[in-house]
């Protein structure tokens, strides 16, 4: 499988299997069986997070697969309410997974959430997420650098950051993030951010990489799928790989897991047709009624608003 060379020196398989399955404990527990079919199908990169509750299932699948640890690449993420206890949180993640190290450890979100009885999403009386404004991701990154030095993680990076928050991070960072994981698909192409990451040597990994049914059913994607005699998802995933990013898809279904591993070579003109679908539209993480994402405005996140036809007309 194709890999991306990270700044840390590590080699990261481009295609990962995701493991977010919602919050139901039964769904989380049964993840080990389909994670195992994915490993048997050839996946060598698994994406999890402390907040997903599937680190244990990932560890179990790894053990059952019998694949040597050195041949696997396991990503996990620091939860937003553990930013003042990075070392402890990482030890807890390792223990749940039954592993000695993770290949990649990401700050899951730039927001810092109050630590209260270890609740992953403590709420204020008005229902908003209880943010901790007394520390920030620059402080967290210092702790990430320490756990990198400990050898318990081989590379460190961030998720859901933007050019704005990355520039803020770089003001104090001693180690550059090796990876940025973000929502990325043909409707949210993030061209400027990709260019910025390229210039700074940060590998980008797409989540919600398929773009779900809305992108699968886009007439351009459907037409290209017919042209290449592949599925619409394979067209989308091939577009990501052509752009030089990694990607994470989640499927519990063995045949879709296999489908998502088979990317093809797209011709330049066809890749341009997919580029033209960009609407700056988020399909996975959407703003709430106040226009905020987990307590932060788009401005604070450094995220761009969706490009509507009305806004385009004004340009
Ligand atoms: N860093 C972050 O904040 C963040 C946020 C979101 C997600 N992620 C990571 O990225 C992973 C993937 O994200 P995601 O689940 O939102 O997006 P996704 O993989 O693009 O979409 C998953 C959905 O698409 C279906 N699917 C997968 N392959 C398919 C195919 N070939 N044809 C038709 N349907 C297909 C799956 O159903 P079946 O299971 O039934 O196949 C599932 O319902 C997550 O599991 C997680 O590891 C990270």
GROMACS .gro file of C-alpha atoms in nm, residues 1-307:
model
  307
    1UNK     CA    1   0.000   0.000   0.000
    2UNK     CA    2   0.112   0.355  -0.079
    3UNK     CA    3   0.257   0.545   0.218
    4UNK     CA    4   0.330   0.906   0.306
    5UNK     CA    5   0.669   0.997   0.447
    6UNK     CA    6   0.620   1.203   0.764
    7UNK     CA    7   0.846   1.479   0.895
    8UNK     CA    8   0.913   1.258   1.197
    9UNK     CA    9   1.078   1.003   0.966
   10UNK     CA   10   0.790   0.756   0.997
   11UNK     CA   11   0.608   0.610   0.702
   12UNK     CA   12   0.227   0.628   0.722
   13UNK     CA   13   0.003   0.406   0.504
   14UNK     CA   14  -0.219   0.643   0.302
   15UNK     CA   15  -0.544   0.455   0.352
   16UNK     CA   16  -0.670   0.409   0.706
   17UNK     CA   17  -0.976   0.243   0.851
   18UNK     CA   18  -1.170   0.464   1.092
   19UNK     CA   19  -1.339   0.342   1.408
   20UNK     CA   20  -1.593   0.606   1.515
   21UNK     CA   21  -1.920   0.416   1.569
   22UNK     CA   22  -2.124   0.651   1.786
   23UNK     CA   23  -2.165   0.638   2.160
   24UNK     CA   24  -2.346   0.307   2.214
   25UNK     CA   25  -2.125   0.070   2.419
   26UNK     CA   26  -2.249  -0.238   2.224
   27UNK     CA   27  -2.149  -0.083   1.890
   28UNK     CA   28  -1.810   0.006   2.033
   29UNK     CA   29  -1.750  -0.340   2.175
   30UNK     CA   30  -1.839  -0.521   1.852
   31UNK     CA   31  -1.600  -0.304   1.649
   32UNK     CA   32  -1.316  -0.551   1.704
   33UNK     CA   33  -1.478  -0.806   1.470
   34UNK     CA   34  -1.503  -0.572   1.169
   35UNK     CA   35  -1.168  -0.410   1.249
   36UNK     CA   36  -1.026  -0.762   1.223
   37UNK     CA   37  -1.181  -0.818   0.878
   38UNK     CA   38  -1.024  -0.490   0.770
   39UNK     CA   39  -0.679  -0.600   0.888
   40UNK     CA   40  -0.729  -0.930   0.706
   41UNK     CA   41  -0.829  -0.737   0.392
   42UNK     CA   42  -0.499  -0.550   0.398
   43UNK     CA   43  -0.551  -0.231   0.603
   44UNK     CA   44  -0.236  -0.148   0.795
   45UNK     CA   45  -0.341   0.191   0.933
   46UNK     CA   46  -0.622   0.214   1.192
   47UNK     CA   47  -0.761   0.544   1.318
   48UNK     CA   48  -0.913   0.568   1.664
   49UNK     CA   49  -0.944   0.822   1.947
   50UNK     CA   50  -0.997   0.821   2.321
   51UNK     CA   51  -1.331   0.992   2.257
   52UNK     CA   52  -1.445   0.711   2.022
   53UNK     CA   53  -1.433   0.443   2.292
   54UNK     CA   54  -1.283   0.199   2.040
   55UNK     CA   55  -0.918   0.193   2.145
   56UNK     CA   56  -0.982  -0.138   2.325
   57UNK     CA   57  -1.151  -0.286   2.016
   58UNK     CA   58  -0.858  -0.175   1.800
   59UNK     CA   59  -0.610  -0.342   2.037
   60UNK     CA   60  -0.816  -0.660   2.040
   61UNK     CA   61  -0.834  -0.673   1.659
   62UNK     CA   62  -0.458  -0.615   1.635
   63UNK     CA   63  -0.394  -0.902   1.874
   64UNK     CA   64  -0.635  -1.138   1.698
   65UNK     CA   65  -0.488  -1.054   1.356
   66UNK     CA   66  -0.145  -1.181   1.455
   67UNK     CA   67   0.010  -0.909   1.236
   68UNK     CA   68   0.344  -0.795   1.382
   69UNK     CA   69   0.304  -0.458   1.556
   70UNK     CA   70   0.586  -0.307   1.351
   71UNK     CA   71   0.382  -0.366   1.033
   72UNK     CA   72   0.088  -0.162   1.162
   73UNK     CA   73   0.029   0.210   1.199
   74UNK     CA   74  -0.213   0.304   1.476
   75UNK     CA   75  -0.337   0.660   1.522
   76UNK     CA   76  -0.519   0.780   1.832
   77UNK     CA   77  -0.620   1.123   1.961
   78UNK     CA   78  -0.598   1.320   2.283
   79UNK     CA   79  -0.948   1.414   2.403
   80UNK     CA   80  -1.022   1.784   2.450
   81UNK     CA   81  -1.086   1.750   2.825
   82UNK     CA   82  -0.747   1.583   2.889
   83UNK     CA   83  -0.528   1.866   2.773
   84UNK     CA   84  -0.393   1.924   3.125
   85UNK     CA   85  -0.315   1.555   3.171
   86UNK     CA   86  -0.160   1.449   2.842
   87UNK     CA   87   0.086   1.196   2.984
   88UNK     CA   88  -0.182   1.026   3.197
   89UNK     CA   89  -0.433   1.029   2.913
   90UNK     CA   90  -0.184   0.868   2.675
   91UNK     CA   91  -0.103   0.598   2.933
   92UNK     CA   92  -0.476   0.529   2.967
   93UNK     CA   93  -0.513   0.501   2.588
   94UNK     CA   94  -0.216   0.263   2.566
   95UNK     CA   95  -0.358   0.052   2.847
   96UNK     CA   96  -0.703   0.031   2.684
   97UNK     CA   97  -0.544  -0.074   2.354
   98UNK     CA   98  -0.293  -0.306   2.519
   99UNK     CA   99  -0.014  -0.146   2.316
  100UNK     CA  100   0.334  -0.017   2.404
  101UNK     CA  101   0.320   0.279   2.168
  102UNK     CA  102   0.104   0.460   1.913
  103UNK     CA  103   0.241   0.556   1.574
  104UNK     CA  104   0.059   0.887   1.569
  105UNK     CA  105  -0.096   1.094   1.850
  106UNK     CA  106  -0.316   1.388   1.752
  107UNK     CA  107  -0.468   1.676   1.948
  108UNK     CA  108  -0.827   1.593   1.853
  109UNK     CA  109  -0.967   1.949   1.857
  110UNK     CA  110  -0.816   2.294   1.918
  111UNK     CA  111  -1.078   2.365   2.188
  112UNK     CA  112  -0.990   2.295   2.550
  113UNK     CA  113  -1.276   2.154   2.760
  114UNK     CA  114  -1.301   2.164   3.140
  115UNK     CA  115  -1.202   1.841   3.317
  116UNK     CA  116  -1.497   1.745   3.535
  117UNK     CA  117  -1.534   1.387   3.660
  118UNK     CA  118  -1.376   1.283   3.332
  119UNK     CA  119  -1.695   1.371   3.145
  120UNK     CA  120  -1.608   1.394   2.772
  121UNK     CA  121  -1.854   1.677   2.709
  122UNK     CA  122  -1.947   1.866   3.029
  123UNK     CA  123  -2.215   2.127   2.963
  124UNK     CA  124  -2.293   2.471   3.103
  125UNK     CA  125  -2.646   2.549   3.228
  126UNK     CA  126  -2.733   2.688   2.881
  127UNK     CA  127  -2.634   2.358   2.718
  128UNK     CA  128  -2.308   2.487   2.570
  129UNK     CA  129  -1.983   2.293   2.601
  130UNK     CA  130  -1.787   2.390   2.913
  131UNK     CA  131  -1.474   2.543   2.761
  132UNK     CA  132  -1.157   2.599   2.964
  133UNK     CA  133  -1.021   2.937   2.853
  134UNK     CA  134  -0.736   2.934   3.107
  135UNK     CA  135  -0.509   2.724   2.887
  136UNK     CA  136  -0.477   2.671   2.514
  137UNK     CA  137  -0.343   2.432   2.254
  138UNK     CA  138   0.002   2.591   2.272
  139UNK     CA  139   0.023   2.462   2.631
  140UNK     CA  140  -0.107   2.122   2.520
  141UNK     CA  141   0.149   2.099   2.239
  142UNK     CA  142   0.434   2.136   2.490
  143UNK     CA  143   0.301   1.824   2.664
  144UNK     CA  144   0.263   1.648   2.328
  145UNK     CA  145   0.632   1.721   2.262
  146UNK     CA  146   0.717   1.561   2.596
  147UNK     CA  147   0.525   1.241   2.521
  148UNK     CA  148   0.694   1.228   2.180
  149UNK     CA  149   1.030   1.238   2.358
  150UNK     CA  150   0.915   0.955   2.587
  151UNK     CA  151   0.890   0.720   2.285
  152UNK     CA  152   0.532   0.620   2.367
  153UNK     CA  153   0.423   0.788   2.043
  154UNK     CA  154   0.628   0.793   1.724
  155UNK     CA  155   0.477   1.107   1.568
  156UNK     CA  156   0.253   1.388   1.690
  157UNK     CA  157   0.003   1.603   1.506
  158UNK     CA  158  -0.327   1.785   1.522
  159UNK     CA  159  -0.682   1.748   1.398
  160UNK     CA  160  -0.944   2.006   1.301
  161UNK     CA  161  -0.683   2.286   1.291
  162UNK     CA  162  -0.673   2.553   1.019
  163UNK     CA  163  -0.403   2.784   0.879
  164UNK     CA  164  -0.502   3.032   1.153
  165UNK     CA  165  -0.471   2.785   1.443
  166UNK     CA  166  -0.163   2.618   1.296
  167UNK     CA  167   0.012   2.955   1.269
  168UNK     CA  168  -0.079   3.017   1.632
  169UNK     CA  169   0.059   2.675   1.727
  170UNK     CA  170   0.385   2.734   1.541
  171UNK     CA  171   0.455   3.049   1.749
  172UNK     CA  172   0.563   2.823   2.037
  173UNK     CA  173   0.606   2.475   1.886
  174UNK     CA  174   0.952   2.321   1.894
  175UNK     CA  175   0.840   2.015   1.698
  176UNK     CA  176   0.635   2.068   1.381
  177UNK     CA  177   0.312   1.865   1.367
  178UNK     CA  178   0.375   1.565   1.139
  179UNK     CA  179   0.009   1.530   1.040
  180UNK     CA  180  -0.309   1.735   1.016
  181UNK     CA  181  -0.634   1.537   1.008
  182UNK     CA  182  -0.933   1.731   0.874
  183UNK     CA  183  -1.269   1.693   0.706
  184UNK     CA  184  -1.188   1.673   0.337
  185UNK     CA  185  -1.383   1.556   0.031
  186UNK     CA  186  -1.479   1.695  -0.312
  187UNK     CA  187  -1.736   1.936  -0.158
  188UNK     CA  188  -1.473   2.065   0.089
  189UNK     CA  189  -1.145   2.060  -0.103
  190UNK     CA  190  -0.951   2.291   0.138
  191UNK     CA  191  -0.705   2.396  -0.135
  192UNK     CA  192  -0.536   2.678   0.059
  193UNK     CA  193  -0.489   2.465   0.369
  194UNK     CA  194  -0.343   2.181   0.163
  195UNK     CA  195  -0.100   2.421  -0.003
  196UNK     CA  196   0.002   2.565   0.336
  197UNK     CA  197   0.061   2.215   0.474
  198UNK     CA  198   0.265   2.122   0.167
  199UNK     CA  199   0.487   2.428   0.215
  200UNK     CA  200   0.533   2.339   0.582
  201UNK     CA  201   0.592   1.966   0.532
  202UNK     CA  202   0.277   1.857   0.717
  203UNK     CA  203   0.100   1.548   0.581
  204UNK     CA  204  -0.276   1.585   0.552
  205UNK     CA  205  -0.524   1.307   0.625
  206UNK     CA  206  -0.888   1.335   0.514
  207UNK     CA  207  -1.177   1.227   0.731
  208UNK     CA  208  -1.533   1.191   0.605
  209UNK     CA  209  -1.324   1.119   0.299
  210UNK     CA  210  -1.605   0.950   0.105
  211UNK     CA  211  -1.823   1.264   0.128
  212UNK     CA  212  -2.108   1.025   0.217
  213UNK     CA  213  -2.413   0.967  -0.007
  214UNK     CA  214  -2.431   1.333  -0.111
  215UNK     CA  215  -2.095   1.313  -0.292
  216UNK     CA  216  -2.145   0.951  -0.403
  217UNK     CA  217  -2.464   1.066  -0.579
  218UNK     CA  218  -2.314   1.377  -0.738
  219UNK     CA  219  -2.372   1.345  -1.116
  220UNK     CA  220  -2.006   1.417  -1.199
  221UNK     CA  221  -1.887   1.147  -0.961
  222UNK     CA  222  -2.148   0.901  -1.088
  223UNK     CA  223  -2.049   0.970  -1.452
  224UNK     CA  224  -1.679   0.918  -1.373
  225UNK     CA  225  -1.758   0.594  -1.191
  226UNK     CA  226  -1.928   0.468  -1.510
  227UNK     CA  227  -1.636   0.586  -1.723
  228UNK     CA  228  -1.374   0.401  -1.514
  229UNK     CA  229  -1.605   0.109  -1.431
  230UNK     CA  230  -1.556   0.155  -1.055
  231UNK     CA  231  -1.783   0.276  -0.774
  232UNK     CA  232  -1.842   0.646  -0.697
  233UNK     CA  233  -1.656   0.602  -0.367
  234UNK     CA  234  -1.353   0.465  -0.550
  235UNK     CA  235  -1.354   0.776  -0.772
  236UNK     CA  236  -1.357   1.001  -0.465
  237UNK     CA  237  -1.086   0.808  -0.281
  238UNK     CA  238  -0.868   0.800  -0.594
  239UNK     CA  239  -0.902   1.180  -0.614
  240UNK     CA  240  -0.770   1.212  -0.256
  241UNK     CA  241  -0.470   0.990  -0.329
  242UNK     CA  242  -0.396   1.183  -0.649
  243UNK     CA  243  -0.385   1.503  -0.440
  244UNK     CA  244  -0.122   1.348  -0.215
  245UNK     CA  245  -0.326   1.323   0.104
  246UNK     CA  246  -0.395   1.024   0.324
  247UNK     CA  247  -0.754   0.929   0.402
  248UNK     CA  248  -0.964   0.756   0.666
  249UNK     CA  249  -1.285   0.575   0.579
  250UNK     CA  250  -1.496   0.373   0.815
  251UNK     CA  251  -1.684   0.066   0.703
  252UNK     CA  252  -1.813  -0.228   0.902
  253UNK     CA  253  -1.884  -0.415   0.582
  254UNK     CA  254  -1.612  -0.648   0.450
  255UNK     CA  255  -1.684  -0.587   0.081
  256UNK     CA  256  -1.695  -0.206   0.125
  257UNK     CA  257  -1.370  -0.226   0.324
  258UNK     CA  258  -1.211  -0.401   0.025
  259UNK     CA  259  -1.371  -0.155  -0.219
  260UNK     CA  260  -1.220   0.137  -0.029
  261UNK     CA  261  -0.869  -0.005  -0.063
  262UNK     CA  262  -0.886  -0.019  -0.443
  263UNK     CA  263  -0.797   0.319  -0.581
  264UNK     CA  264  -0.736   0.388  -0.949
  265UNK     CA  265  -0.532   0.641  -1.147
  266UNK     CA  266  -0.750   0.934  -1.256
  267UNK     CA  267  -0.667   1.131  -1.568
  268UNK     CA  268  -0.578   1.496  -1.513
  269UNK     CA  269  -0.894   1.631  -1.680
  270UNK     CA  270  -1.117   1.406  -1.469
  271UNK     CA  271  -0.942   1.511  -1.148
  272UNK     CA  272  -1.006   1.875  -1.252
  273UNK     CA  273  -1.379   1.794  -1.292
  274UNK     CA  274  -1.385   1.673  -0.932
  275UNK     CA  275  -1.186   1.979  -0.816
  276UNK     CA  276  -1.465   2.193  -0.964
  277UNK     CA  277  -1.721   2.041  -0.723
  278UNK     CA  278  -1.573   2.229  -0.425
  279UNK     CA  279  -1.839   2.427  -0.236
  280UNK     CA  280  -1.655   2.464   0.090
  281UNK     CA  281  -1.940   2.259   0.239
  282UNK     CA  282  -1.898   2.065   0.561
  283UNK     CA  283  -2.088   1.738   0.562
  284UNK     CA  284  -1.958   1.583   0.885
  285UNK     CA  285  -1.904   1.855   1.146
  286UNK     CA  286  -2.163   2.129   1.103
  287UNK     CA  287  -2.215   2.450   1.302
  288UNK     CA  288  -2.492   2.464   1.565
  289UNK     CA  289  -2.776   2.723   1.567
  290UNK     CA  290  -2.536   2.986   1.705
  291UNK     CA  291  -2.301   2.917   1.414
  292UNK     CA  292  -2.050   2.756   1.650
  293UNK     CA  293  -1.866   2.427   1.639
  294UNK     CA  294  -1.818   2.289   1.990
  295UNK     CA  295  -1.824   2.640   2.135
  296UNK     CA  296  -1.596   2.809   1.881
  297UNK     CA  297  -1.705   3.034   1.595
  298UNK     CA  298  -1.580   2.963   1.243
  299UNK     CA  299  -1.367   3.275   1.279
  300UNK     CA  300  -1.194   3.143   1.590
  301UNK     CA  301  -1.145   2.802   1.427
  302UNK     CA  302  -1.010   2.972   1.116
  303UNK     CA  303  -1.265   2.780   0.907
  304UNK     CA  304  -1.417   2.932   0.593
  305UNK     CA  305  -1.793   2.974   0.553
  306UNK     CA  306  -1.965   2.769   0.283
  307UNK     CA  307  -1.956   2.921  -0.065
   0.00000   0.00000   0.00000
